[in-house]
Coordinates of C-alpha atoms in Angstrom, one line a residue:
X259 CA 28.7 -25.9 9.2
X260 CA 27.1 -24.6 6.0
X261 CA 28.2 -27.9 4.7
X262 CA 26.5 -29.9 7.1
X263 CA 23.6 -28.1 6.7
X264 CA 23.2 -28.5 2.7
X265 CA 23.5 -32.0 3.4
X266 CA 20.9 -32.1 5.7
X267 CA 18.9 -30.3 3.3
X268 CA 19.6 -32.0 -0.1
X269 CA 19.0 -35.0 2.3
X270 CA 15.4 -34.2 3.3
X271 CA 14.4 -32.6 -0.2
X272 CA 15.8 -35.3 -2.5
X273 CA 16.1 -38.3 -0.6
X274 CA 12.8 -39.4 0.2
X275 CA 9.5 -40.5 -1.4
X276 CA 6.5 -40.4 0.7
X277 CA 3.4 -42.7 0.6
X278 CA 0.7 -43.9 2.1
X279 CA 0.5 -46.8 3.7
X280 CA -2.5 -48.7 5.0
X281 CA -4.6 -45.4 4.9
X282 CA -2.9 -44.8 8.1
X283 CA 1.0 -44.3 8.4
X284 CA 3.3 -42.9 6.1
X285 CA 6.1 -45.3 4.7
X286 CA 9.7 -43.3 4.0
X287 CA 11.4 -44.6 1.6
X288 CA 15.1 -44.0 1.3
X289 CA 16.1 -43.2 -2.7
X290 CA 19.6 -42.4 -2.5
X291 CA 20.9 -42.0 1.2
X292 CA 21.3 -44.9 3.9
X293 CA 19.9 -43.1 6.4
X294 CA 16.1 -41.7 6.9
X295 CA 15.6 -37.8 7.8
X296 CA 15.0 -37.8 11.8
X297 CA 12.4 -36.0 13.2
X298 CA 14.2 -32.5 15.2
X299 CA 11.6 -32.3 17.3
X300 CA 11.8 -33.9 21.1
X301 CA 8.1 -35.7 21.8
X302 CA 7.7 -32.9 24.7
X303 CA 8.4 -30.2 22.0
X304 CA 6.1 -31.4 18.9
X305 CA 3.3 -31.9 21.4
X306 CA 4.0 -28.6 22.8
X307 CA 3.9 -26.7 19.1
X308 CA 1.1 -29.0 18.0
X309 CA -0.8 -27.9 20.8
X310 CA -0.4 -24.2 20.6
X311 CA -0.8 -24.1 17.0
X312 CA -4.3 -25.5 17.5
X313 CA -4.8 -23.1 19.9
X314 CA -4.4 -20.5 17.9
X315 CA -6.5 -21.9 15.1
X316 CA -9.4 -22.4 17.9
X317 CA -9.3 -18.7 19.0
X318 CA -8.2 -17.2 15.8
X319 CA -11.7 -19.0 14.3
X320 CA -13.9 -17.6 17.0
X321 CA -12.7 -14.4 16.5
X322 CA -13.5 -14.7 13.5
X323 CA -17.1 -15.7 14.0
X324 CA -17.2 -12.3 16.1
X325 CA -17.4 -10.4 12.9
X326 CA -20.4 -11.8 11.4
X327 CA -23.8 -10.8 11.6
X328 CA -26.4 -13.9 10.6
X329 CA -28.3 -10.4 8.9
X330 CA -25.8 -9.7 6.6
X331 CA -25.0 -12.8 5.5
X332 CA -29.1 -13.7 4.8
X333 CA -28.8 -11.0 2.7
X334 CA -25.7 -11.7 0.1
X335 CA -27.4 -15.0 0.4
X336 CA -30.3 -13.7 -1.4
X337 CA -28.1 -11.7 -3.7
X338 CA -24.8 -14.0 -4.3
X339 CA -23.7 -12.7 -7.2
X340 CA -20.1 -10.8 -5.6
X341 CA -20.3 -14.1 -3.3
X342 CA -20.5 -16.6 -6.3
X343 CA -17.9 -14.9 -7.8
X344 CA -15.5 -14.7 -5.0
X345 CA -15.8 -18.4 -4.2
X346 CA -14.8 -19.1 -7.8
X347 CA -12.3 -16.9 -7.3
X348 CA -10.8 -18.6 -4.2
X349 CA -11.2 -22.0 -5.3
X350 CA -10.5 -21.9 -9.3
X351 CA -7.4 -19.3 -8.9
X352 CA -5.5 -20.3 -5.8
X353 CA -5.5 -24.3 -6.2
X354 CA -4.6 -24.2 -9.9
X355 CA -1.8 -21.3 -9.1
X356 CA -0.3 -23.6 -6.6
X357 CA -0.4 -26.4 -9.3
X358 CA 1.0 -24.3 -11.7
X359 CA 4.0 -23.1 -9.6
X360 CA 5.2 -26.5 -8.1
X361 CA 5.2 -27.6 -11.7
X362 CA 7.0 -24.8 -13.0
X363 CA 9.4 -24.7 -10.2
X364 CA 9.8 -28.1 -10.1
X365 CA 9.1 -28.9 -6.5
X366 CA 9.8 -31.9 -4.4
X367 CA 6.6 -34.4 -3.6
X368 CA 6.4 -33.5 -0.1
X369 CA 7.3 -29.1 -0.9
X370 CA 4.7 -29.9 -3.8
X371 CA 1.9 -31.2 -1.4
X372 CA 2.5 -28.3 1.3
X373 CA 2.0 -25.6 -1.2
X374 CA -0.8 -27.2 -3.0
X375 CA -2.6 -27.5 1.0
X376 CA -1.4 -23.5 1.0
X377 CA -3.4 -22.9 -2.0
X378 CA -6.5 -24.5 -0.9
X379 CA -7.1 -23.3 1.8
X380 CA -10.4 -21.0 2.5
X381 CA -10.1 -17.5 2.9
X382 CA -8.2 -15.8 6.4
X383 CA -9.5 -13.1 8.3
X384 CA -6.8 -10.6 7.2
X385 CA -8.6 -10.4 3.9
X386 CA -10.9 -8.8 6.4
X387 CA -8.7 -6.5 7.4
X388 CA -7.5 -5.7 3.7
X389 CA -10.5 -5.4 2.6
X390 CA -11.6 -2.6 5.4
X391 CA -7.7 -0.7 4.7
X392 CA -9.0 -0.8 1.1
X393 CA -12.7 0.5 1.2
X394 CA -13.9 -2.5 0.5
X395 CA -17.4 -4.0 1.1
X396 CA -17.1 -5.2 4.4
X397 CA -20.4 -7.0 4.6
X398 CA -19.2 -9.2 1.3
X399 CA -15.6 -10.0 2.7
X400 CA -16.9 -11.1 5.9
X401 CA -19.7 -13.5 4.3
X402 CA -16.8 -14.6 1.6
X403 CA -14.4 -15.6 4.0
X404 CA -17.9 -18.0 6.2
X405 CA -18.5 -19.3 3.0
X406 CA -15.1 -20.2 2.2
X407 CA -14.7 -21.7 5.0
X408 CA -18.2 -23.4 5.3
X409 CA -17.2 -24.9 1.6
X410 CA -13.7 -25.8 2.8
X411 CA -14.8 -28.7 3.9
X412 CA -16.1 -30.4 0.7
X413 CA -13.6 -28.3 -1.6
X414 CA -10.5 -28.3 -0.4
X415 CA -10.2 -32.4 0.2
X416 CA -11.9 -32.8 -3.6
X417 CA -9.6 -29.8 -4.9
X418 CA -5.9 -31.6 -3.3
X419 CA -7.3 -35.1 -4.5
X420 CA -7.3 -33.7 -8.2
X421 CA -4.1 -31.7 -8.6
X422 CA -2.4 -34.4 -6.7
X423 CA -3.0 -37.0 -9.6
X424 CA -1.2 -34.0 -11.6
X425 CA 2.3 -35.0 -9.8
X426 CA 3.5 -38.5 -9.5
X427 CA 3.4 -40.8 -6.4
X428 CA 1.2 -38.2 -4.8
X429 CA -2.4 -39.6 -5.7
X430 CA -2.4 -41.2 -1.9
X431 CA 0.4 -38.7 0.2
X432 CA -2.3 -36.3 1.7
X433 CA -4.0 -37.1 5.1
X434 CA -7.5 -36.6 3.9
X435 CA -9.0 -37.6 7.1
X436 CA -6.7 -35.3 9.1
X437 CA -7.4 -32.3 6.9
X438 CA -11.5 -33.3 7.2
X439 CA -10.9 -33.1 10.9
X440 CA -9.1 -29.7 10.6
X441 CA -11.6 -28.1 8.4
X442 CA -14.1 -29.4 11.4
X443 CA -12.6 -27.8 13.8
X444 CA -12.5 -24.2 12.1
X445 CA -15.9 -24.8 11.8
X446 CA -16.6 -25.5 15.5
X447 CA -15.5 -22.4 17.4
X448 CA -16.5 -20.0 13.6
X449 CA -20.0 -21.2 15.2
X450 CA -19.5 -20.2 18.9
X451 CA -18.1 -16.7 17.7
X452 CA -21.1 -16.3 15.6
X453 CA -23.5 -17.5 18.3
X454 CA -21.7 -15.1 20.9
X455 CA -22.4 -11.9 18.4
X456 CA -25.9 -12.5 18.1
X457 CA -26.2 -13.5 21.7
X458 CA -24.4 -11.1 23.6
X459 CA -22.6 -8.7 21.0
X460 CA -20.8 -6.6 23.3
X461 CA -18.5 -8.8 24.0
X462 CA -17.5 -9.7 20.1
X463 CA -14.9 -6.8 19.9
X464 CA -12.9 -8.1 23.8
X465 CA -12.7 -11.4 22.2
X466 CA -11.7 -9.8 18.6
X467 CA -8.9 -7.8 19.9
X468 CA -7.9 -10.6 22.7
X469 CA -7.9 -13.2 19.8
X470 CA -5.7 -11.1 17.8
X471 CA -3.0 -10.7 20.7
X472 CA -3.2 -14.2 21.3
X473 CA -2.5 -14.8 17.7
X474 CA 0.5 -13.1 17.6
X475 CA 2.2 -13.9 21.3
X476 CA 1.3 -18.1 19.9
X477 CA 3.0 -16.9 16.4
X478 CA 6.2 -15.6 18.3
X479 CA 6.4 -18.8 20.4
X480 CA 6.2 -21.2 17.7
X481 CA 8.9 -19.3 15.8
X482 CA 11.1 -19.2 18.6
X483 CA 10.6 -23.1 19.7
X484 CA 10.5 -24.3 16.1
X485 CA 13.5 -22.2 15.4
X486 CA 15.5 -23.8 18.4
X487 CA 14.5 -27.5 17.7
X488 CA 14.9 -27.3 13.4
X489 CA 17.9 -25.1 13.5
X490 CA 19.8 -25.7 10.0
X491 CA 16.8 -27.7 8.2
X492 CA 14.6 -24.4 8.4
X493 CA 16.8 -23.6 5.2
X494 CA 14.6 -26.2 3.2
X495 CA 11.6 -23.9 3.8
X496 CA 13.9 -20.8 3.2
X497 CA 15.1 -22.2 -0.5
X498 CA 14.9 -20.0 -3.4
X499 CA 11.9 -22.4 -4.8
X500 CA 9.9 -21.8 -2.3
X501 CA 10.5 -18.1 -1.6
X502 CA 9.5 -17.5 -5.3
X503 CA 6.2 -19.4 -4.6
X504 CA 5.7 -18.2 -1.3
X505 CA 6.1 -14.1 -3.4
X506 CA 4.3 -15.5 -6.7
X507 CA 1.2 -17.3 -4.6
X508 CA -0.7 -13.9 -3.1
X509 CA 0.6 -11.5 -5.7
X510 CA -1.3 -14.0 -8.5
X511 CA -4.3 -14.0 -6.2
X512 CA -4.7 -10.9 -6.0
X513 CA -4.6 -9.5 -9.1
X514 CA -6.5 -12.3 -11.2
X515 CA -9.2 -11.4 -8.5
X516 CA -9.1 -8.3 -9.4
X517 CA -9.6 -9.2 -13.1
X518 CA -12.1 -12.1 -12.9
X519 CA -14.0 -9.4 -10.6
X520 CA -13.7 -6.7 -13.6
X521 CA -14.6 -9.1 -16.4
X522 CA -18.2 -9.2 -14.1
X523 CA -18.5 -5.8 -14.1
X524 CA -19.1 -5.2 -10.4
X525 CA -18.5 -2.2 -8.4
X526 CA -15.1 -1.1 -7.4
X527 CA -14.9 -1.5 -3.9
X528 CA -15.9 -5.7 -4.8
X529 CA -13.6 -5.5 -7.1
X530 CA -11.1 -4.7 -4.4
X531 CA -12.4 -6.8 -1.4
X532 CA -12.7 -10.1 -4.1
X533 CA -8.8 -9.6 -5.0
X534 CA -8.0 -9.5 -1.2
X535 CA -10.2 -12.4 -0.3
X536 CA -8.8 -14.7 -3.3
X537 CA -5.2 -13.9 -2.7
X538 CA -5.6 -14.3 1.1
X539 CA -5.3 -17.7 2.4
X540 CA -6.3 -19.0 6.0
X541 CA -2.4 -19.4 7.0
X542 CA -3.6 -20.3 10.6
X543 CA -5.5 -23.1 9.2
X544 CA -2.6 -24.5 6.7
X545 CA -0.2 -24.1 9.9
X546 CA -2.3 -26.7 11.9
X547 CA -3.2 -28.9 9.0
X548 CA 0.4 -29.4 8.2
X549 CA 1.9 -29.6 11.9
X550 CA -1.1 -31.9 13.2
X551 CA -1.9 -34.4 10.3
X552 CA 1.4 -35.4 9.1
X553 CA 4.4 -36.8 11.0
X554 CA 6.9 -34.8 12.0
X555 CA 9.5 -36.9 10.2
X556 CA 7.9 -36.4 7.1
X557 CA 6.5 -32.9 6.9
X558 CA 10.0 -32.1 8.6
X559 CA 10.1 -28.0 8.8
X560 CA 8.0 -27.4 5.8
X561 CA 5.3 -26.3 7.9
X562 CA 6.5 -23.2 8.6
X563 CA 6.2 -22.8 5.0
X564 CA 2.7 -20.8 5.8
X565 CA 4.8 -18.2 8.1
X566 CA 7.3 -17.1 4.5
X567 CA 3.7 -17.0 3.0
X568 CA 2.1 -15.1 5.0
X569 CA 5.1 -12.2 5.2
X570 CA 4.5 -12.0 1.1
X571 CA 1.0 -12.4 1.6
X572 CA 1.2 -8.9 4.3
X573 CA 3.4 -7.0 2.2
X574 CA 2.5 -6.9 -0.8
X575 CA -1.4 -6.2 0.4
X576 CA 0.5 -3.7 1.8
X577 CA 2.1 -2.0 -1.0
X578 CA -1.4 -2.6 -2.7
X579 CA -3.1 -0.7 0.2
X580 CA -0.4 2.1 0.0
X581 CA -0.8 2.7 -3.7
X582 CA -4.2 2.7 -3.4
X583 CA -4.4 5.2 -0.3
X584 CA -1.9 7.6 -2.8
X585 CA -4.3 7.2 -5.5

């Protein structure tokens, strides 16, 4: 058994080499095995996960737009300082830590591109929730984590483009018209939660607290499919490698956030809400981007890679949160 699935996993890690082909279709090519890696997943089954995990993106981003006031963010507008500094922050730190870890731990092409996607990624609403456990400024970690995502959609194709030409064969691997259409579609429903809190507020914390339950019964069901259909090849995402990035990733975030935010001498409690939102990515966002615009025979189970990130992510805001309450 444990043979079969080391096979199985040295087979999917070092046997392939993923391009581009026609703009459209990815081409596998075999390098040293006879035989290509074949997708786990029954048609029925991807569907099924494919469409639950956009589902969960849809709500999770209106929910989202339930905690922003169009007041608030007109006025960090007007004074972006702690704004300008957090996008930076989100943008300069987490793409070029990604880099810098697939590099140093060596990843494959296709691990190398799913962490770099990690890492670019806008900011996720648990900085929001981070940020509030911390005594943060709320009104700044809400309007970081719109602008984030608002800039997403420019920054994040531009910011894989560039650290792609840093790795070889990877210059044309990502989907950049299926990420576009990802980043779209945070967008869309960010809008109708925004719309629904200035329209009829008191119905933003129902669909807050329904969004969030929704999040984590989806979260459960796409561990427990995914697990079903993958079954040994889940061990490519659970690889030493990428358990040391997944743990490396956040903790970096977060505390170069912390000290970019210093080095600008603002207050404390930005101080603490920037290090929350740099080292906390949208993982509900990378989830779908990974599962919807690449071929299931080709991403394989390496995008479950945001679910390991996101228990490093937790806990060790956690332990930061815990320290901070002793203090």
């Amino acid at each position: 058994m444990n043979g079969t699935m080391n096979q199985t996993e040295g087979q999917y890690r070092d046997g392939y080499e993923t391009a581009w082909n026609g703009g459209n279709t990815y081409n596998i090519t075999p390098r040293n095995v006879t035989t290509g890696f074949q997708s786990p997943f029954s048609p029925v089954m991807d569907m099924a996960i494919s469409g639950i995990t956009i589902i969960i993106l849809f709500i999770t981003m209106v929910s989202l737009g339930c905690t922003m006031e169009i007041s608030k963010i007109k006025a960090h507008i007007l004074k972006p300082k702690g704004v300008a500094i957090a996008v930076v922050a989100q943008f300069g730190i987490m793409p070029l830590t990604a880099f810098s870890l697939a590099k140093i731990f060596q990843l494959g092409a296709i691990e190398a591109v799913t962490v770099l996607i990690c890492g670019c990624c806008p900011g996720g609403n648990l900085s929001n929730i981070f940020a509030l456990a911390l005594k943060g400024d709320m009104n700044l970690s809400i309007v970081m984590t719109t602008c984030s995502t608002v800039l997403a959609l420019g920054m994040m194709p531009l910011l894989l483009f560039l650290y792609c030409h840093g790795f070889n064969n990877l210059e044309n691997a990502v989907p950049y018209t299926g990420i576009t259409i990802a980043l779209i579609m945070t967008l869309v429903p960010c809008a109708i939660g925004i719309a629904i809190n200035h329209r009829v507020p008191q119905y933003s914390q129902i669909i807050i607290k329904v969004g969030l339950s929704i999040l984590l019964i989806g979260s459960v069901a796409i561990g427990v499919m995914s697990g079903i259909s993958i079954g040994g090849t889940v061990r490519v995402v659970l690889s030493s490698r990428l358990i040391a990035v997944a743990a490396l990733m956040p903790l970096t975030g977060y505390l170069l956030g912390y000290i970019m935010s210093t080095i600008f001498k603002v207050n404390h409690q930005c101080r603490r809400t920037i290090s929350m939102e740099t080292g906390c990515q949208n993982i509900q966002l990378c989830s779908t981007i990974l599962k919807v615009a690449f071929p299931p025979e080709v991403i394989g189970p390496l995008y479950l890679f945001p679910l390991i990130y996101i228990i490093f992510q937790g806990g060790e805001a956690l332990l930061f949160i815990i320290l901070f309450r002793c203090y």
